[in-house]
CSV table of C-alpha atoms and ligand atoms in Angstrom, one decimal:
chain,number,residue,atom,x,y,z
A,1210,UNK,CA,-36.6,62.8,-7.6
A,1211,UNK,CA,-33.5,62.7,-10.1
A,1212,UNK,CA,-34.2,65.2,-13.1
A,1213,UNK,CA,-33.0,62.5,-14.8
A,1214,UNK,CA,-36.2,60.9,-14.3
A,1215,UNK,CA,-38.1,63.3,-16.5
A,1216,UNK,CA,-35.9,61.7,-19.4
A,1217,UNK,CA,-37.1,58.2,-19.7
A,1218,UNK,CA,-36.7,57.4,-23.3
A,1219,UNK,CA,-33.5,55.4,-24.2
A,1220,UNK,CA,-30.4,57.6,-25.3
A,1221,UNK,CA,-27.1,56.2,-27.4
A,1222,UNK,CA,-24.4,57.6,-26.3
A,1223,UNK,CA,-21.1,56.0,-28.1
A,1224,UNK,CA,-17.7,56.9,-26.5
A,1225,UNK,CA,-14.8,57.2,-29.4
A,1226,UNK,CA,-10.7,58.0,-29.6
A,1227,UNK,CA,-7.4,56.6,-29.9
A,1228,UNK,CA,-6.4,53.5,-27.8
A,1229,UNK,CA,-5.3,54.2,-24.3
A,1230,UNK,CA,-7.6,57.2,-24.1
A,1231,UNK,CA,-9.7,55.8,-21.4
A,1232,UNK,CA,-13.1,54.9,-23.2
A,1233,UNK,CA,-13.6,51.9,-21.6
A,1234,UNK,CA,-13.2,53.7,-18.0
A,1235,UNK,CA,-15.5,56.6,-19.0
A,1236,UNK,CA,-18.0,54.7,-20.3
A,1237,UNK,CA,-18.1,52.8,-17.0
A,1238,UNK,CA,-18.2,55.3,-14.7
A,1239,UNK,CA,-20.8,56.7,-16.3
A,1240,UNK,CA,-23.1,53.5,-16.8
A,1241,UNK,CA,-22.1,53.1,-12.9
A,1242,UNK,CA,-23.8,57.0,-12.5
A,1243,UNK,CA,-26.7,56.4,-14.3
A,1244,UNK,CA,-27.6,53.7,-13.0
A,1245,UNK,CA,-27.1,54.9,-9.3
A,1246,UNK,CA,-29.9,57.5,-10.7
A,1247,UNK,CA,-32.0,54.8,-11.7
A,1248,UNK,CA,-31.8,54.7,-15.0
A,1249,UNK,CA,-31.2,51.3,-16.9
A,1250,UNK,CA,-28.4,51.2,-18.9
A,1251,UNK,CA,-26.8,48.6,-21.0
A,1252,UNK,CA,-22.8,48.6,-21.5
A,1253,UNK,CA,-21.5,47.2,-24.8
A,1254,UNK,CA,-18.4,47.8,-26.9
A,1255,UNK,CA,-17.4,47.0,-30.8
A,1256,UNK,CA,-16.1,45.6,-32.2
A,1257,UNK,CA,-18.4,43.1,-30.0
A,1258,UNK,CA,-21.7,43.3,-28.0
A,1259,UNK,CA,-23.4,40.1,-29.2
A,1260,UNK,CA,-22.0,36.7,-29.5
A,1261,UNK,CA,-21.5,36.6,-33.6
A,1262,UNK,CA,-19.5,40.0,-33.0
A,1263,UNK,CA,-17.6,39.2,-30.2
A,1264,UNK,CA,-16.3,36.2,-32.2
A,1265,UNK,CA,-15.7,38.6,-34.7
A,1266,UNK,CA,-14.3,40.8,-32.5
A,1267,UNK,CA,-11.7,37.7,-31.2
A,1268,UNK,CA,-10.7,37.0,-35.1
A,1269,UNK,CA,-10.3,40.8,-35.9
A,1270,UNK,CA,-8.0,41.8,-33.5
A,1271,UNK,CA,-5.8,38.4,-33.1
A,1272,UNK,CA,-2.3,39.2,-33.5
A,1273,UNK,CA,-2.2,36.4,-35.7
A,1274,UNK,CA,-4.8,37.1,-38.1
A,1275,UNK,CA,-3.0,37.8,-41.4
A,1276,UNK,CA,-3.0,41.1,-42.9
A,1277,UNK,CA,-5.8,42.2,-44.8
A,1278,UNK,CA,-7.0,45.2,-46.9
A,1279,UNK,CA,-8.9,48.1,-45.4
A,1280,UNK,CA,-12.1,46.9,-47.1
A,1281,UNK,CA,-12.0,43.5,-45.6
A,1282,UNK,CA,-11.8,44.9,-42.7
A,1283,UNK,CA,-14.3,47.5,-42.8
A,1284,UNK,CA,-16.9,44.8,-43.8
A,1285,UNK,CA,-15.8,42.7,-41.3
A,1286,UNK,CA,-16.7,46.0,-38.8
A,1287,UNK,CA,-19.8,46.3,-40.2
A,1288,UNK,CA,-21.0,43.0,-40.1
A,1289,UNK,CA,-20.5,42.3,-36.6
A,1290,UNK,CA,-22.0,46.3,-36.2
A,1291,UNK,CA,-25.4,44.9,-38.2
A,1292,UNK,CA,-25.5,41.8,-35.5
A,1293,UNK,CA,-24.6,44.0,-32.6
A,1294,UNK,CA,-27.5,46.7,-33.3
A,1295,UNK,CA,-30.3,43.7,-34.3
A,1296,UNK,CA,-29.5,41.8,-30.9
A,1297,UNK,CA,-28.3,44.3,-28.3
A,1298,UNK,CA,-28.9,48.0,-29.4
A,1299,UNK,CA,-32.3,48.3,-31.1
A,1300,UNK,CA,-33.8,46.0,-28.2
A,1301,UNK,CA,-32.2,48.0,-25.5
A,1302,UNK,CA,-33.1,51.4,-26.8
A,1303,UNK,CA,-37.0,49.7,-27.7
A,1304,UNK,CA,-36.9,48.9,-23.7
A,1305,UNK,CA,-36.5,52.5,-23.4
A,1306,UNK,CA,-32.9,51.6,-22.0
A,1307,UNK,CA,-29.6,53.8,-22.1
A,1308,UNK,CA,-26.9,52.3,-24.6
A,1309,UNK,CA,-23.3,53.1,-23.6
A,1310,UNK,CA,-21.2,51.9,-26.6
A,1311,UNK,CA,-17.2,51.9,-26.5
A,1312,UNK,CA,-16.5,52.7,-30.0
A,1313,UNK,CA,-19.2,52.7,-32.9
A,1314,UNK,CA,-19.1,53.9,-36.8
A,1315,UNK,CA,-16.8,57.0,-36.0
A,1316,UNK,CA,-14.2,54.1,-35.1
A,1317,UNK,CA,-15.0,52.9,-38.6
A,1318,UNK,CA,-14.6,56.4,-41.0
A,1319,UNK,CA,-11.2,56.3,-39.0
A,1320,UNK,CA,-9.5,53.8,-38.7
A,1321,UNK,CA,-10.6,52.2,-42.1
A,1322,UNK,CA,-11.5,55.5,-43.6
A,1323,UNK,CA,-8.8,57.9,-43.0
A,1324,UNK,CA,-6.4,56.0,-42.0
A,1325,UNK,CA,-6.9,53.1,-44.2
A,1326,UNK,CA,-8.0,55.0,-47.4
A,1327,UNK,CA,-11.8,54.1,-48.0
A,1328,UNK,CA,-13.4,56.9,-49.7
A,1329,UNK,CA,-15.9,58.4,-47.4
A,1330,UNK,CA,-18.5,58.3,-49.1
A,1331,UNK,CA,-18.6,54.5,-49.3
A,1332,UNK,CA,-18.0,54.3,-45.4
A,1333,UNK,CA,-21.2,56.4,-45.5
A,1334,UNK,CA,-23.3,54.1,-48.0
A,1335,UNK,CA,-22.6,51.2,-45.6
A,1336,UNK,CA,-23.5,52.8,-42.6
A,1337,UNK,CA,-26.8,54.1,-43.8
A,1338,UNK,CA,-27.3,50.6,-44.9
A,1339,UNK,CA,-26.7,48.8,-41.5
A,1340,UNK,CA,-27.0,51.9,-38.8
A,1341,UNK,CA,-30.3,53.4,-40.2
A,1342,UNK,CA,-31.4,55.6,-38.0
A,1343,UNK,CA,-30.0,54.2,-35.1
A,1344,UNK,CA,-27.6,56.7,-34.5
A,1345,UNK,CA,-26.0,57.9,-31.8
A,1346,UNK,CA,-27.5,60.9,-30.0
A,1347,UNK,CA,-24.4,62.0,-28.2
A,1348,UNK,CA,-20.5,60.6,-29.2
A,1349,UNK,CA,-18.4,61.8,-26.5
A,1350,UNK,CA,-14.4,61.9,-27.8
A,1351,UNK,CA,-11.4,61.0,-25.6
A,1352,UNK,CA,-8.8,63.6,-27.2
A,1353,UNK,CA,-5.3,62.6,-26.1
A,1354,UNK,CA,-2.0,62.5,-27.5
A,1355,UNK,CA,-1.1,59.0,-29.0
A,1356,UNK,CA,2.5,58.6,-27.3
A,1357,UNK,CA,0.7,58.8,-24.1
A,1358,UNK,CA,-2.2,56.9,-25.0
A,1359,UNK,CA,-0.4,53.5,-26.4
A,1360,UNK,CA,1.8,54.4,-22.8
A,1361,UNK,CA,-1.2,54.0,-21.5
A,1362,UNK,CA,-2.7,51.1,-23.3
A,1363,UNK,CA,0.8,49.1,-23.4
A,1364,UNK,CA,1.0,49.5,-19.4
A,1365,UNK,CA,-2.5,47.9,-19.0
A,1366,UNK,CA,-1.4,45.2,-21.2
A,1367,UNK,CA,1.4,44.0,-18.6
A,1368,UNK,CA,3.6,42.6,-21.7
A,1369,UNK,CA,0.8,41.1,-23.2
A,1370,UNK,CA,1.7,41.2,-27.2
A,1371,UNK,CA,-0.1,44.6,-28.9
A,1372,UNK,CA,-3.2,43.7,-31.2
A,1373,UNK,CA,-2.4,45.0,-34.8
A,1374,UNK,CA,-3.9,48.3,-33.9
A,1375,UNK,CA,-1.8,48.6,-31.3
A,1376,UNK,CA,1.2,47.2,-33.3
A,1377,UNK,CA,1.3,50.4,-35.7
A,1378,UNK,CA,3.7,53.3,-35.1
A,1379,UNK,CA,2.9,56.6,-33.5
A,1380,UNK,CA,2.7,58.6,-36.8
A,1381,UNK,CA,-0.4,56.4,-37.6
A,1382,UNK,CA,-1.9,57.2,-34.5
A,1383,UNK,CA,-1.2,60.6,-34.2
A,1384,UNK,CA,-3.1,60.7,-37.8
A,1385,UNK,CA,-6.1,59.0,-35.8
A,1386,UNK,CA,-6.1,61.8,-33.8
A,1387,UNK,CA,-6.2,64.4,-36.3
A,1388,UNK,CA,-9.2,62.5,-37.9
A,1389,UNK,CA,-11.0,62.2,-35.5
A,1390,UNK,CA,-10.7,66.0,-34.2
A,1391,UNK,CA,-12.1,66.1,-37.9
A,1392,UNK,CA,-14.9,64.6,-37.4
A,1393,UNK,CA,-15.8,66.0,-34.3
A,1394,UNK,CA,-15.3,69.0,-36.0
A,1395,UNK,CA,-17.5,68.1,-38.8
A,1396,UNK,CA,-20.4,67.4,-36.4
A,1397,UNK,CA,-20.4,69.5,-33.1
A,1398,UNK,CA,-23.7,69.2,-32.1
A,1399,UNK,CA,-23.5,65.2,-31.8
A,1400,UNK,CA,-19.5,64.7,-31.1
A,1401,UNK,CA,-18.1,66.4,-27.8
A,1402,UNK,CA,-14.4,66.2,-27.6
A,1403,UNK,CA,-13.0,65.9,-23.7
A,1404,UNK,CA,-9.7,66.4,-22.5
A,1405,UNK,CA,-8.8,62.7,-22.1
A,1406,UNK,CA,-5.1,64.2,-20.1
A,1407,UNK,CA,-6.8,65.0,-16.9
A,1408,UNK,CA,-7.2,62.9,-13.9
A,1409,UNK,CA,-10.1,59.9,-14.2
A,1410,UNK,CA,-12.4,62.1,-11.7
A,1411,UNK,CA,-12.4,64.9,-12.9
A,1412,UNK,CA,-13.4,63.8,-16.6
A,1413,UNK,CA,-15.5,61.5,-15.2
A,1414,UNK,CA,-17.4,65.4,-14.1
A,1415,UNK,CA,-17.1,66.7,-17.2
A,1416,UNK,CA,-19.1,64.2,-19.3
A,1417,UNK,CA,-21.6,64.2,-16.4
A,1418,UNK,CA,-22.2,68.0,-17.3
A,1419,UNK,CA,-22.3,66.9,-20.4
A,1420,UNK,CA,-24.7,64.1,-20.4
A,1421,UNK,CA,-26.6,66.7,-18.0
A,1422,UNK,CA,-26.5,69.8,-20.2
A,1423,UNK,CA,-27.7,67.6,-23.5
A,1424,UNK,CA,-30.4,65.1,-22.0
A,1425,UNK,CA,-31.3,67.3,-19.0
A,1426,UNK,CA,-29.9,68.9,-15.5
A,1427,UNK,CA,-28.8,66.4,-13.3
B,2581,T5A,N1,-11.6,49.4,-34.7
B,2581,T5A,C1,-12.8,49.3,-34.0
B,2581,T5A,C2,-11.5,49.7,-36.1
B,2581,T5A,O1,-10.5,49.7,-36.7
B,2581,T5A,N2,-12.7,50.0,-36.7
B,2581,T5A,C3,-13.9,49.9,-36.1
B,2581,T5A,O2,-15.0,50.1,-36.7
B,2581,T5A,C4,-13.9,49.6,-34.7
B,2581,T5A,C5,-15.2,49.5,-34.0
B,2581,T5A,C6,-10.5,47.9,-30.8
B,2581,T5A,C7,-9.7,48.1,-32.0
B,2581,T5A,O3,-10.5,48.0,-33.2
B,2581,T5A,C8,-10.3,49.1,-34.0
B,2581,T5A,C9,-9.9,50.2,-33.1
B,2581,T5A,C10,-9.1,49.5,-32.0
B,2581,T5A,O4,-7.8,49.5,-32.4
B,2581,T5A,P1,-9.9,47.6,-28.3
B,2581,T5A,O5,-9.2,46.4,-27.6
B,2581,T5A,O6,-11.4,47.7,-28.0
B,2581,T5A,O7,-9.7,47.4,-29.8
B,2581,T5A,O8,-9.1,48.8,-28.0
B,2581,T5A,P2,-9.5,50.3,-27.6
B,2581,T5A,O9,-10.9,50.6,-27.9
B,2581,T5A,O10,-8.5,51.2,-28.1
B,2581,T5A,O11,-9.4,50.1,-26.0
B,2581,T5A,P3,-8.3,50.4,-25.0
B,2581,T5A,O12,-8.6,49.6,-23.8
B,2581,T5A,O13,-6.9,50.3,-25.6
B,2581,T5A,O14,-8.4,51.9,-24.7
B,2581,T5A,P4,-9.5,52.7,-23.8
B,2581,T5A,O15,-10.7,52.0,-23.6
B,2581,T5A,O16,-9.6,54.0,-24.5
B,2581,T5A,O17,-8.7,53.0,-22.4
B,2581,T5A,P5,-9.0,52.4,-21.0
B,2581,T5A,O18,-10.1,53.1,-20.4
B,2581,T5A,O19,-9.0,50.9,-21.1
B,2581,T5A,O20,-7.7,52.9,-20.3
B,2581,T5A,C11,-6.4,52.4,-20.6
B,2581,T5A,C12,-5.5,52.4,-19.4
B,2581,T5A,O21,-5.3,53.8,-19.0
B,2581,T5A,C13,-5.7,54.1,-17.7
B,2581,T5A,C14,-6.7,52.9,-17.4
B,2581,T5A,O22,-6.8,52.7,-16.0
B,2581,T5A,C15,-6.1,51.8,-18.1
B,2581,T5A,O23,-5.0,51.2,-17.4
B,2581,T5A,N3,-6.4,55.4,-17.7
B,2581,T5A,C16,-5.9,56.5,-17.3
B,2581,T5A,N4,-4.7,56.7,-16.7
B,2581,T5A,C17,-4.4,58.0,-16.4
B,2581,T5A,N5,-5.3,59.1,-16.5
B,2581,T5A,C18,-6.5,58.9,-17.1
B,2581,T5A,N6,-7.3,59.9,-17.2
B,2581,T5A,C19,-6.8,57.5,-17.5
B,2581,T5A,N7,-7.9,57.0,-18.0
B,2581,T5A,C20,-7.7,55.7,-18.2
């Protein structure tokens, strides 16, 4: 019998970085592990993960949604984040499920915090309000250098016009980098940063160590 099964009780683990740094293939291949262990797991992503946010989620990162202020956004954020947790999170983690979420409320004091100039602190009053206590156990962050992340990100695109995000120049996401290193540095016992450089597999080992070391041995 798995270890793993001694562990039964739901876990959050939220995957976070620049775009490009291979979230959404991490948290994959590890949903894809976990479940080969037995253990239920429920992938989701934000902005998204229930059907009010992922129409958010369609409006907020339309090319041609017209600008808006870091505030509008944020709230924007947060309110699909409030739907996503009420229909998808807090009953998954109730059924004693794993939650595998690509991007959460680091993604937020980011983007719209550091980069966009919200005061933290605000950031903070808003997430206490809608998160609670449902907060991650483990963030796992994809650390890679932007120019090869948007690489990255344009490539999969195939031509496809960049989202807004994507849009911006690589100072800005050089500075979501730094910010996020900040945070992870802030908090080291929930945020693990990986070297996102390496080949697929062999990160794909590294945050199953991880995931071993902090929720038990594999
Ligand atoms: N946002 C979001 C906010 O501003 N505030 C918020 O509160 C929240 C929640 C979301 C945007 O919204 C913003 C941030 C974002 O700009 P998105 O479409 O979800 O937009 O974009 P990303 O989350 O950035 O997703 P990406 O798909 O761009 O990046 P991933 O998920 O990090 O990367 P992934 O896994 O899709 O990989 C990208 C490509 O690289 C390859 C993959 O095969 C793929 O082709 N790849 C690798 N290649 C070589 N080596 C590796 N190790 C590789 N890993 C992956």
């Amino acid at each position: 019998m798995s270890a793993y099964h001694c562990f039964m009780t739901g876990r959050f683990i939220t995957f976070e970085g620049g775009e490009g740094s291979g979230k959404s293939t991490q948290a994959r291949l590890l949903a894809t592990y976990l479940r080969s262990r037995g253990i239920a797991v429920v992938e989701t992503r934000e902005p998204g993960g229930s059907p009010f946010a992922e129409a958010l989620r369609n409006f907020i990162l339309d090319p041609a949604t017209p600008p808006h202020a870091p505030l509008s956004e944020a709230l924007l954020f947060t309110a699909a984040r409030a739907d996503h947790l009420d229909a998808t999170i807090r009953p998954a983690l109730a059924r004693s499920d794993w939650v595998i979420c690509d991007r959460f409320t680091d993604s937020t004091r980011v983007y719209q915090g550091a980069a966009g100039g919200l005061a933290d602190a605000a950031l903070a009053t808003l997430e206490s309000l809608v998160v609670g206590d449902t907060r991650p156990d483990l963030t796992v962050l994809m650390d890679l250098d932007a120019a090869t992340g948007l690489a990255r990100a344009r490539e999969r695109a195939g031509g496809a016009p960049p989202d807004g995000y994507e849009a911006r120049g690589l100072a800005y996401h050089d500075l979501l980098r730094k910010a996020f290193l900040a945070r992870a540095t802030a908090e080291p016992s929930r945020i693990a940063v990986i070297d996102a450089a390496r080949p697929i597999d062999l990160i794909a080992d590294g945050i199953r160590s991880l995931v071993a070391t902090r929720f038990g041995p594999a």
